[in-house]
mmCIF file of C-alpha atoms in Angstrom:
data_model
loop_
_atom_site.group_PDB
_atom_site.id
_atom_site.type_symbol
_atom_site.label_atom_id
_atom_site.label_comp_id
_atom_site.label_asym_id
_atom_site.label_seq_id
_atom_site.Cartn_x
_atom_site.Cartn_y
_atom_site.Cartn_z
ATOM 1 C CA MET A 237 -37.071 -22.233 28.883
ATOM 2 C CA GLN A 238 -36.240 -19.006 26.939
ATOM 3 C CA LEU A 239 -34.748 -17.684 23.312
ATOM 4 C CA ALA A 240 -31.254 -17.220 22.599
ATOM 5 C CA ARG A 241 -28.628 -16.323 19.975
ATOM 6 C CA VAL A 242 -25.880 -18.616 18.854
ATOM 7 C CA ARG A 243 -23.353 -16.221 19.349
ATOM 8 C CA GLY A 244 -20.608 -18.992 18.316
ATOM 9 C CA HIS A 245 -19.388 -22.896 19.440
ATOM 10 C CA VAL A 246 -16.526 -24.343 22.107
ATOM 11 C CA VAL A 247 -14.770 -27.475 21.010
ATOM 12 C CA ALA A 248 -13.621 -29.126 24.009
ATOM 13 C CA SER A 249 -11.790 -32.609 22.993
ATOM 14 C CA ARG A 250 -11.199 -34.235 26.425
ATOM 15 C CA LYS A 251 -14.798 -34.575 28.061
ATOM 16 C CA LEU A 252 -17.396 -36.475 30.193
ATOM 17 C CA GLU A 253 -18.293 -39.576 28.328
ATOM 18 C CA GLN A 254 -21.862 -37.990 28.054
ATOM 19 C CA LEU A 255 -20.205 -34.764 25.596
ATOM 20 C CA ARG A 256 -19.362 -37.081 23.643
ATOM 21 C CA GLY A 257 -19.918 -36.576 19.850
ATOM 22 C CA ARG A 258 -21.951 -33.049 20.989
ATOM 23 C CA LYS A 259 -21.548 -29.787 19.507
ATOM 24 C CA LEU A 260 -21.036 -27.049 22.328
ATOM 25 C CA PRO A 261 -23.147 -23.917 21.097
ATOM 26 C CA LEU A 262 -22.373 -20.160 22.675
ATOM 27 C CA LEU A 263 -25.342 -18.778 23.805
ATOM 28 C CA GLN A 264 -26.942 -15.641 24.628
ATOM 29 C CA ALA A 265 -30.504 -15.307 26.000
ATOM 30 C CA VAL A 266 -32.233 -12.636 24.307
ATOM 31 C CA ASP A 267 -35.491 -11.225 24.485
ATOM 32 C CA GLU A 268 -38.901 -10.747 22.259
ATOM 33 C CA ALA A 269 -36.864 -7.792 20.326
ATOM 34 C CA ASP A 270 -33.668 -9.854 20.331
ATOM 35 C CA ARG A 271 -32.046 -7.721 23.029
ATOM 36 C CA PRO A 272 -29.783 -9.770 25.048
ATOM 37 C CA LEU A 273 -31.036 -10.729 28.628
ATOM 38 C CA GLY A 274 -27.864 -11.598 30.444
ATOM 39 C CA GLU A 275 -24.474 -13.349 29.694
ATOM 40 C CA LEU A 276 -22.988 -16.056 27.340
ATOM 41 C CA PHE A 277 -23.023 -19.286 28.598
ATOM 42 C CA ILE A 278 -22.374 -22.941 26.847
ATOM 43 C CA ALA A 279 -25.577 -25.367 26.007
ATOM 44 C CA VAL A 280 -25.386 -28.818 24.896
ATOM 45 C CA ASP A 281 -27.073 -28.897 21.220
ATOM 46 C CA LEU A 282 -29.857 -31.413 19.857
ATOM 47 C CA VAL A 283 -30.526 -29.438 16.708
ATOM 48 C CA SER A 284 -27.599 -28.871 14.630
ATOM 49 C CA ALA A 285 -27.918 -25.367 15.346
ATOM 50 C CA ARG A 286 -25.558 -22.957 13.740
ATOM 51 C CA PRO A 287 -23.680 -19.570 14.945
ATOM 52 C CA GLY A 288 -26.065 -16.404 14.655
ATOM 53 C CA ASP A 289 -29.508 -18.868 14.869
ATOM 54 C CA ARG A 290 -32.009 -18.096 17.216
ATOM 55 C CA VAL A 291 -32.532 -21.112 19.429
ATOM 56 C CA LEU A 292 -34.798 -22.714 22.533
ATOM 57 C CA PHE A 293 -33.338 -23.671 25.353
ATOM 58 C CA VAL A 294 -34.129 -25.449 28.628
ATOM 59 C CA ASP A 295 -31.544 -24.809 31.811
ATOM 60 C CA ALA A 296 -31.188 -26.186 35.161
ATOM 61 C CA ARG A 297 -31.917 -29.417 36.755
ATOM 62 C CA GLU A 298 -34.390 -30.247 33.287
ATOM 63 C CA ALA A 299 -31.675 -29.774 31.173
ATOM 64 C CA PRO A 300 -30.188 -33.439 31.941
ATOM 65 C CA LYS A 301 -33.876 -34.516 30.630
ATOM 66 C CA ALA A 302 -33.815 -33.410 27.087
ATOM 67 C CA LEU A 303 -30.418 -35.734 26.344
ATOM 68 C CA PRO A 304 -31.274 -39.852 25.327
ATOM 69 C CA ASP A 305 -30.848 -41.337 28.255
ATOM 70 C CA GLY A 306 -32.442 -38.823 30.166
ATOM 71 C CA TYR A 307 -29.533 -37.535 32.570
ATOM 72 C CA GLY A 308 -25.512 -35.733 32.175
ATOM 73 C CA ALA A 309 -23.521 -33.603 33.938
ATOM 74 C CA ILE A 310 -24.854 -30.276 32.143
ATOM 75 C CA ASP A 311 -27.075 -27.462 32.937
ATOM 76 C CA ALA A 312 -28.653 -25.725 29.680
ATOM 77 C CA CYS A 313 -29.284 -27.550 26.387
ATOM 78 C CA VAL A 314 -30.712 -26.220 23.140
ATOM 79 C CA VAL A 315 -34.376 -28.205 22.521
ATOM 80 C CA GLY A 316 -35.694 -26.006 19.371
ATOM 81 C CA LEU A 317 -34.536 -24.196 16.130
ATOM 82 C CA VAL A 318 -36.900 -21.069 16.556
ATOM 83 C CA ASP A 319 -38.679 -20.208 13.554
ATOM 84 C CA SER A 320 -40.898 -17.386 14.681
ATOM 85 C CA ALA A 321 -41.778 -15.599 17.789
ATOM 86 C CA GLU A 322 -43.489 -12.446 16.800
ATOM 87 C CA MET B 225 -44.957 -18.177 40.264
ATOM 88 C CA ILE B 226 -44.690 -15.004 38.138
ATOM 89 C CA LEU B 227 -47.174 -12.478 36.402
ATOM 90 C CA ALA B 228 -46.844 -12.152 32.896
ATOM 91 C CA ARG B 229 -48.431 -11.373 29.483
ATOM 92 C CA VAL B 230 -48.132 -13.756 26.522
ATOM 93 C CA ILE B 231 -46.818 -11.808 23.875
ATOM 94 C CA ALA B 232 -46.389 -14.222 21.042
ATOM 95 C CA PRO B 233 -46.942 -17.963 19.922
ATOM 96 C CA VAL B 234 -43.324 -19.526 19.245
ATOM 97 C CA VAL B 235 -42.678 -21.701 16.217
ATOM 98 C CA ALA B 236 -40.065 -23.997 16.071
ATOM 99 C CA SER B 237 -40.370 -26.557 13.242
ATOM 100 C CA GLU B 238 -36.773 -28.051 14.286
ATOM 101 C CA LYS B 239 -37.224 -29.729 17.839
ATOM 102 C CA HIS B 240 -37.003 -32.267 20.654
ATOM 103 C CA GLY B 241 -39.610 -34.731 20.431
ATOM 104 C CA PHE B 242 -41.069 -33.865 23.864
ATOM 105 C CA PHE B 243 -42.542 -29.786 22.113
ATOM 106 C CA GLU B 244 -43.922 -31.994 19.712
ATOM 107 C CA GLY B 245 -47.594 -31.012 19.121
ATOM 108 C CA ARG B 246 -47.518 -28.600 22.091
ATOM 109 C CA LYS B 247 -48.319 -24.908 22.181
ATOM 110 C CA LEU B 248 -45.304 -22.809 23.554
ATOM 111 C CA LEU B 249 -46.129 -18.760 24.510
ATOM 112 C CA LEU B 250 -43.637 -15.969 24.727
ATOM 113 C CA VAL B 251 -44.339 -14.062 28.236
ATOM 114 C CA LYS B 252 -42.657 -11.254 29.372
ATOM 115 C CA GLU B 253 -42.614 -10.306 33.047
ATOM 116 C CA LEU B 254 -45.530 -7.653 34.244
ATOM 117 C CA LEU B 255 -44.468 -4.657 36.528
ATOM 118 C CA PRO B 256 -46.494 -3.532 39.526
ATOM 119 C CA GLY B 257 -46.970 -0.574 37.385
ATOM 120 C CA GLY B 258 -48.684 -2.316 34.753
ATOM 121 C CA GLY B 259 -45.582 -2.329 32.167
ATOM 122 C CA LEU B 260 -43.715 -5.064 31.009
ATOM 123 C CA GLY B 261 -40.331 -6.189 32.308
ATOM 124 C CA PRO B 262 -37.128 -7.678 30.449
ATOM 125 C CA ARG B 263 -37.954 -10.994 31.614
ATOM 126 C CA THR B 264 -39.095 -12.728 28.736
ATOM 127 C CA LEU B 265 -39.362 -16.962 28.948
ATOM 128 C CA VAL B 266 -40.981 -19.377 26.775
ATOM 129 C CA ALA B 267 -43.665 -21.335 28.474
ATOM 130 C CA LEU B 268 -45.892 -23.905 27.848
ATOM 131 C CA ASP B 269 -49.488 -23.571 27.577
ATOM 132 C CA GLY B 270 -51.308 -25.108 30.351
ATOM 133 C CA VAL B 271 -54.500 -23.325 30.425
ATOM 134 C CA ASN B 272 -54.829 -22.168 26.610
ATOM 135 C CA SER B 273 -53.679 -18.900 26.629
ATOM 136 C CA GLY B 274 -53.448 -16.506 23.654
ATOM 137 C CA VAL B 275 -51.908 -13.167 22.552
ATOM 138 C CA GLY B 276 -52.140 -10.727 25.147
ATOM 139 C CA ASP B 277 -53.617 -12.470 27.993
ATOM 140 C CA GLN B 278 -52.402 -11.744 31.632
ATOM 141 C CA VAL B 279 -51.132 -15.230 33.102
ATOM 142 C CA LEU B 280 -49.126 -16.619 36.156
ATOM 143 C CA VAL B 281 -46.092 -18.663 34.673
ATOM 144 C CA ALA B 282 -44.726 -21.069 37.252
ATOM 145 C CA LYS B 283 -40.916 -21.933 36.557
ATOM 146 C CA ASN B 284 -39.861 -25.618 37.293
ATOM 147 C CA GLY B 285 -39.911 -29.171 36.034
ATOM 148 C CA GLY B 286 -42.212 -30.427 38.718
ATOM 149 C CA ALA B 287 -44.774 -28.067 37.289
ATOM 150 C CA VAL B 288 -44.420 -28.954 33.398
ATOM 151 C CA ASP B 289 -44.617 -32.581 34.975
ATOM 152 C CA ASP B 290 -47.891 -32.115 36.542
ATOM 153 C CA VAL B 291 -49.554 -30.171 33.504
ATOM 154 C CA VAL B 292 -48.627 -32.389 30.878
ATOM 155 C CA GLY B 293 -49.059 -35.891 32.851
ATOM 156 C CA LEU B 294 -45.478 -36.992 32.444
ATOM 157 C CA LYS B 295 -42.239 -37.877 34.260
ATOM 158 C CA ASP B 296 -38.914 -36.176 33.538
ATOM 159 C CA CYS B 297 -39.861 -33.585 31.012
ATOM 160 C CA PRO B 298 -37.239 -31.229 29.469
ATOM 161 C CA ALA B 299 -38.751 -28.498 30.518
ATOM 162 C CA ASN B 300 -39.330 -26.068 33.542
ATOM 163 C CA VAL B 301 -41.521 -22.658 32.378
ATOM 164 C CA VAL B 302 -45.348 -23.117 32.575
ATOM 165 C CA ILE B 303 -48.733 -21.337 32.552
ATOM 166 C CA VAL B 304 -50.738 -22.103 35.262
ATOM 167 C CA ALA B 305 -53.082 -19.250 35.642
ATOM 168 C CA HIS B 306 -55.211 -17.325 33.528
ATOM 169 C CA VAL B 307 -55.542 -13.709 35.099
ATOM 170 C CA ASP B 308 -58.456 -11.936 35.237
ATOM 171 C CA GLN B 309 -57.355 -9.040 38.017
ATOM 172 C CA VAL B 310 -54.493 -8.468 40.229
ATOM 173 C CA ARG B 311 -55.496 -6.041 42.793
ATOM 174 C CA PHE B 312 -52.979 -4.163 44.941
ATOM 175 C CA ALA B 313 -53.145 -3.083 48.833
ATOM 176 C CA ALA B 314 -52.948 0.226 48.969
ATOM 177 C CA ASP B 315 -49.794 1.567 51.265
#
């Protein structure tokens, strides 16, 4: 998992059933000092993150396992709102 | 696995149920010269590590499943060893 900042969100009215009703925040991985680590990407939000929030996300094959029924065509999921990482 | 240093605990009150009660640690990759590289990950604690520890970090879900003892965990970074020493061959 990594830390990320929420840089915005995506609106997609036509999408796979598994994504219905899910917010799609725009994330950028960051390090302990909030320095960006790589390019922007989209995740499924499970913790109602808001723009500017610092979040915890899981990626790759493990991302869908965070969804309620454990599968889905996704590769990133926000699984925590970070209070502190100092 | 990668060599890393534990630099801080990660606290997230609002989180996926899986992470309830599980210690999360912010780790940064350790470079051969001893400095810290840019790569920064959030790892599940597997061997009771603390800030400042040198550790080995495994980066896949199977490793997390093994350490936690559950299948299909929504996580893929876990600390699997406490490192006492790193010795490089004199080349």
